[in-house]
Coordinates of C-alpha atoms in Angstrom, one line a residue:
M139 CA 155.2 276.3 94.1
K140 CA 156.1 274.1 97.4
I141 CA 153.2 272.1 98.0
A142 CA 152.2 269.7 101.1
F143 CA 149.7 267.0 100.4
I144 CA 148.6 264.9 104.2
G145 CA 145.9 261.9 103.5
V146 CA 147.9 260.5 99.8
G147 CA 144.6 257.5 99.5
R148 CA 143.0 256.7 97.1
M149 CA 142.2 260.1 95.9
G150 CA 144.6 262.2 97.5
S151 CA 147.2 260.1 96.1
R152 CA 145.9 260.6 92.4
M153 CA 145.4 264.6 93.5
A154 CA 149.0 264.6 94.5
S155 CA 150.3 263.2 91.5
R156 CA 149.2 265.6 89.6
L157 CA 150.6 268.5 91.8
L158 CA 154.0 266.6 90.9
E159 CA 153.5 266.1 87.2
A160 CA 152.2 269.3 87.0
G161 CA 155.7 270.9 88.5
H162 CA 155.0 272.1 91.6
D163 CA 157.8 271.3 94.8
L164 CA 155.9 268.2 96.9
S165 CA 156.3 267.1 100.8
V166 CA 153.7 264.7 101.4
Y167 CA 152.8 262.4 105.1
D168 CA 150.5 259.9 104.6
P169 CA 149.8 257.5 108.5
Y170 CA 149.9 254.2 106.1
T171 CA 153.6 254.7 105.2
P172 CA 153.5 252.5 101.7
A173 CA 151.1 254.7 100.9
M174 CA 153.9 257.4 99.5
D175 CA 155.2 255.5 98.1
G176 CA 154.5 256.0 94.9
L177 CA 155.2 259.7 94.6
K178 CA 158.8 259.0 96.3
Q179 CA 158.9 257.3 92.6
Q180 CA 157.6 260.4 90.9
G181 CA 159.6 262.8 93.2
A182 CA 157.6 263.7 96.3
L183 CA 159.4 263.8 99.6
A184 CA 158.2 261.6 101.8
A185 CA 157.5 263.5 105.3
G186 CA 157.4 262.1 108.9
N187 CA 153.9 263.7 110.3
P188 CA 151.8 266.4 108.9
A189 CA 153.9 269.2 111.0
E190 CA 157.0 268.4 109.3
A191 CA 154.8 267.9 105.5
A192 CA 153.7 271.4 106.1
E193 CA 157.2 273.7 107.5
G194 CA 158.2 275.9 105.0
A195 CA 154.9 275.0 102.5
E196 CA 153.2 278.1 101.0
I197 CA 149.1 275.4 100.7
I198 CA 148.8 272.6 103.0
M199 CA 146.4 270.1 101.5
L200 CA 144.4 267.7 102.8
S201 CA 142.1 264.5 102.4
L202 CA 141.3 262.2 105.5
P203 CA 138.3 260.4 105.3
S204 CA 136.7 261.9 108.5
P205 CA 136.0 264.9 110.9
S206 CA 139.0 263.2 114.1
T207 CA 141.9 261.9 112.2
F208 CA 141.4 266.1 110.2
A209 CA 141.3 267.5 113.4
D210 CA 144.2 265.2 114.2
A211 CA 146.8 266.1 111.5
V212 CA 145.6 270.1 112.0
I213 CA 145.7 270.9 115.5
G214 CA 146.8 267.8 117.2
E215 CA 150.8 267.7 118.5
T216 CA 152.2 267.0 115.3
G217 CA 149.7 268.8 113.4
V218 CA 150.0 270.5 111.1
L219 CA 149.5 274.3 112.8
T220 CA 152.7 273.7 115.2
K221 CA 155.1 274.4 112.6
V222 CA 153.4 275.7 109.7
S223 CA 154.5 279.2 108.1
P224 CA 152.2 282.4 108.6
G225 CA 150.1 283.3 105.2
A226 CA 149.9 279.6 104.0
I227 CA 146.3 278.1 103.0
V228 CA 145.7 275.4 104.6
I229 CA 142.7 273.5 102.4
D230 CA 141.1 270.5 103.4
F231 CA 139.1 267.9 100.5
S232 CA 138.2 265.8 103.2
T233 CA 134.2 265.3 103.7
V234 CA 133.8 267.1 107.1
D235 CA 131.3 268.5 109.4
P236 CA 130.6 272.4 109.4
A237 CA 131.3 272.7 112.8
T238 CA 134.5 270.9 113.0
T239 CA 135.9 272.3 110.2
K240 CA 135.2 276.2 111.4
D241 CA 136.7 275.4 114.8
I242 CA 139.6 274.1 112.7
A243 CA 139.2 277.6 110.6
A244 CA 139.3 279.5 113.5
Q245 CA 142.8 278.2 115.0
C246 CA 144.5 278.5 112.0
A247 CA 143.5 282.6 112.1
R248 CA 144.9 282.3 115.2
K249 CA 147.8 281.7 113.9
N250 CA 147.7 283.7 110.3
V251 CA 147.1 281.2 108.4
Y252 CA 144.2 280.8 106.0
F253 CA 141.7 278.2 105.3
L254 CA 139.6 277.3 102.6
D255 CA 137.5 274.0 102.9
S256 CA 136.9 272.4 100.0
P257 CA 135.1 269.0 100.0
V258 CA 135.2 267.3 95.8
S259 CA 133.1 265.3 93.8
G260 CA 134.4 263.4 91.1
G261 CA 135.7 260.0 92.1
V262 CA 138.9 258.9 91.6
A263 CA 138.9 258.9 87.9
G264 CA 137.7 263.0 88.3
A265 CA 140.7 263.4 90.9
A266 CA 142.9 261.1 88.3
S267 CA 141.9 263.4 85.5
G268 CA 141.9 267.4 86.8
N269 CA 138.1 267.1 86.2
L270 CA 137.3 267.2 90.1
V271 CA 134.2 269.4 91.2
L272 CA 135.7 271.9 93.9
M273 CA 132.9 272.8 96.8
I274 CA 135.0 275.9 98.3
G275 CA 134.2 277.7 101.6
G276 CA 135.9 280.5 102.8
S277 CA 137.5 284.1 101.4
E278 CA 137.3 284.3 97.4
E279 CA 140.4 286.2 98.2
I280 CA 142.0 283.3 99.0
I281 CA 140.6 281.1 96.6
E282 CA 142.1 283.3 93.7
R283 CA 145.8 283.3 96.0
A284 CA 145.0 279.7 94.9
R285 CA 143.0 278.8 91.8
S286 CA 146.3 278.3 89.0
V287 CA 146.7 274.8 91.4
L288 CA 143.4 273.8 92.4
S289 CA 143.2 274.1 88.6
V290 CA 145.4 271.5 88.2
L291 CA 142.7 269.5 90.0
S292 CA 139.8 270.9 89.3
S293 CA 137.4 271.8 86.2
R294 CA 135.4 273.3 88.0
I295 CA 135.4 275.3 91.1
V296 CA 132.1 277.2 93.4
H297 CA 132.5 279.3 95.6
C298 CA 129.6 278.1 98.1
G299 CA 130.0 281.0 100.5
D300 CA 132.0 281.2 103.7
T301 CA 133.5 279.2 106.1
G302 CA 131.7 275.8 106.0
A303 CA 129.8 276.8 103.2
G304 CA 131.2 273.5 101.0
Q305 CA 131.3 271.1 103.6
L306 CA 127.3 272.2 104.3
T307 CA 126.9 271.9 100.0
K308 CA 129.1 268.6 100.0
L309 CA 127.0 266.9 102.4
S310 CA 123.7 267.8 101.0
H311 CA 125.0 266.0 97.9
N312 CA 126.1 263.3 99.3
L313 CA 122.5 261.8 100.8
L314 CA 121.0 263.2 98.1
T315 CA 123.4 261.0 95.6
A316 CA 122.8 258.1 98.6
I317 CA 118.8 259.0 97.9
N318 CA 119.6 258.3 94.1
T319 CA 121.6 255.5 94.8
I320 CA 118.9 253.3 97.1
A321 CA 115.8 254.4 94.7
L322 CA 117.4 253.2 91.1
G323 CA 118.5 249.8 93.4
E324 CA 114.8 249.5 93.7
V325 CA 113.4 250.3 91.0
L326 CA 115.8 248.0 88.7
S327 CA 116.1 245.3 90.9
V328 CA 111.8 244.0 91.6
S329 CA 110.9 245.8 87.9
V330 CA 113.9 243.2 86.4
K331 CA 112.6 240.6 89.1
A332 CA 109.2 241.4 87.4
G333 CA 110.2 240.7 83.7
A334 CA 111.9 243.9 82.6
D335 CA 115.5 244.3 80.1
L336 CA 117.6 246.1 82.6
N337 CA 119.8 247.6 78.5
V338 CA 116.4 248.3 78.1
L339 CA 115.3 250.4 81.5
C340 CA 118.9 252.5 81.5
E341 CA 117.9 253.4 78.0
V342 CA 114.7 254.1 78.4
F343 CA 115.9 256.7 82.0
S344 CA 119.0 258.0 80.6
A345 CA 116.5 259.0 78.0
G346 CA 113.9 259.9 80.5
L347 CA 113.2 262.2 83.9
A348 CA 114.0 259.7 86.0
G349 CA 117.7 259.6 83.7
S350 CA 120.4 260.6 86.2
K351 CA 124.2 260.6 86.7
M352 CA 123.7 257.7 89.3
L353 CA 121.6 255.8 86.7
D354 CA 125.0 256.7 83.6
Y355 CA 128.1 255.2 87.1
L356 CA 126.3 251.9 87.9
P357 CA 127.1 249.9 84.9
K358 CA 131.2 251.1 85.5
T359 CA 130.5 249.8 89.3
L360 CA 127.7 247.8 90.2
F361 CA 126.5 246.1 86.5
T362 CA 129.8 245.1 86.2
E363 CA 131.7 241.3 87.1
E364 CA 134.1 242.6 89.3
R365 CA 132.5 246.0 91.1
P366 CA 135.4 248.0 91.7
A367 CA 135.6 249.9 94.7
N368 CA 135.5 253.7 94.2
F369 CA 133.8 255.5 97.2
A370 CA 133.3 252.3 100.0
I371 CA 129.7 252.3 101.8
D372 CA 131.5 252.8 104.9
L373 CA 132.7 256.4 103.4
M374 CA 129.4 257.0 102.3
H375 CA 128.0 256.1 105.9
K376 CA 129.9 258.4 107.4
D377 CA 128.7 261.9 105.7
I378 CA 125.1 260.3 105.3
S379 CA 125.8 260.3 109.3
L380 CA 127.2 263.8 109.1
C381 CA 124.6 265.1 107.3
L382 CA 121.7 264.2 109.2
K383 CA 123.7 265.4 112.2
E384 CA 123.4 269.1 110.7
F385 CA 119.6 268.8 109.8
S386 CA 118.6 266.7 113.0
N387 CA 116.4 269.7 113.2
Y388 CA 114.4 269.4 110.8
S389 CA 112.3 266.2 109.9
M390 CA 113.7 264.4 106.8
P391 CA 111.5 260.4 107.0
V392 CA 113.4 259.8 103.6
G393 CA 117.2 260.1 104.4
Q394 CA 117.0 258.6 107.3
L395 CA 114.7 255.4 105.7
V396 CA 118.5 255.6 103.5
M397 CA 120.3 256.1 106.8
Q398 CA 119.4 252.4 108.1
I399 CA 119.4 250.6 104.6
Y400 CA 122.8 251.6 104.4
N401 CA 123.1 250.5 108.7
A402 CA 122.3 246.8 107.3
A403 CA 124.7 246.7 104.2
R404 CA 127.3 247.4 106.8
Q405 CA 125.7 245.3 109.0
K406 CA 125.9 242.6 105.6
G407 CA 130.0 243.0 106.1
L408 CA 130.0 245.5 102.7
G409 CA 130.7 248.2 104.6
S410 CA 134.2 247.9 101.9
K411 CA 132.3 247.6 98.6
D412 CA 131.5 250.8 96.6
S413 CA 128.8 253.1 97.9
T414 CA 126.8 251.7 95.0
S415 CA 126.6 248.4 96.2
V416 CA 124.2 248.9 99.4
I417 CA 122.2 247.8 96.1
E418 CA 122.9 244.1 96.6
L419 CA 119.8 244.2 99.8
Y420 CA 117.6 244.7 97.0
E421 CA 119.4 241.3 94.7
E422 CA 119.2 239.6 97.7
L423 CA 115.9 240.7 98.5
V424 CA 114.6 239.3 94.4
N425 CA 117.0 236.9 94.4
L426 CA 119.0 238.4 91.0
R427 CA 122.4 240.1 90.4
L428 CA 122.1 242.6 88.6
A429 CA 123.9 242.7 85.0
Q430 CA 123.9 244.7 81.8
N431 CA 124.3 241.9 78.1

């Protein structure tokens, strides 16, 4: 199948690589030209803009960092819709707001182009291994048309509902993830400062109701010497902002508090670090570094 992939950064490059390995004919575009080099070596065709990448493609995939970059890539002067063929499917893996998603989907429909919003969960490791969870909004019929390609990228495809439902689900997911991260940071930091053993805490928490996937994730990120940045604080901050805006008519005191903590992390220059490094604020407050023996 002829596929275009727009936005081949940390996530997109790994997803695109899997499509190449599966034998698909792939054209790619990223505004940061060096991001395409590795995929070119695998056989991808590097395009000069989104329109050039999309020309003649049956499926156009996007993985971009913000609503504005996503919208520009689809409806901008050199956007996908200027060259896309009628009947093609646009699949957006970015995390953006439902309103932008619905607007772009409507503009695609006017060009007889199908649209699916499909934000993902699973991080860089999931993108590389093909074990992402896809939260899809849109027509079930179009999902079935794209399923064979989506299955190269995902171990679980969840149809969330109509257009925008995938984005709503992802924003809720990421807000809850951020809340869980902050809660773990506060409890682990003060517990260890008070004399508890971090290894014992993690063992007991994981075996009980306090266990979570985020707790299982911390040994791969925060508890390491390197603290690799898999999903930046800046990106989580963007997702929390979008979520709280979407839910602005409702009382969300915990969500608002978490937002302020992420604001503080960015103000301290931690924005490019992994989202779990927001916990460094608590480490500073109690003067310790969380690290497993």
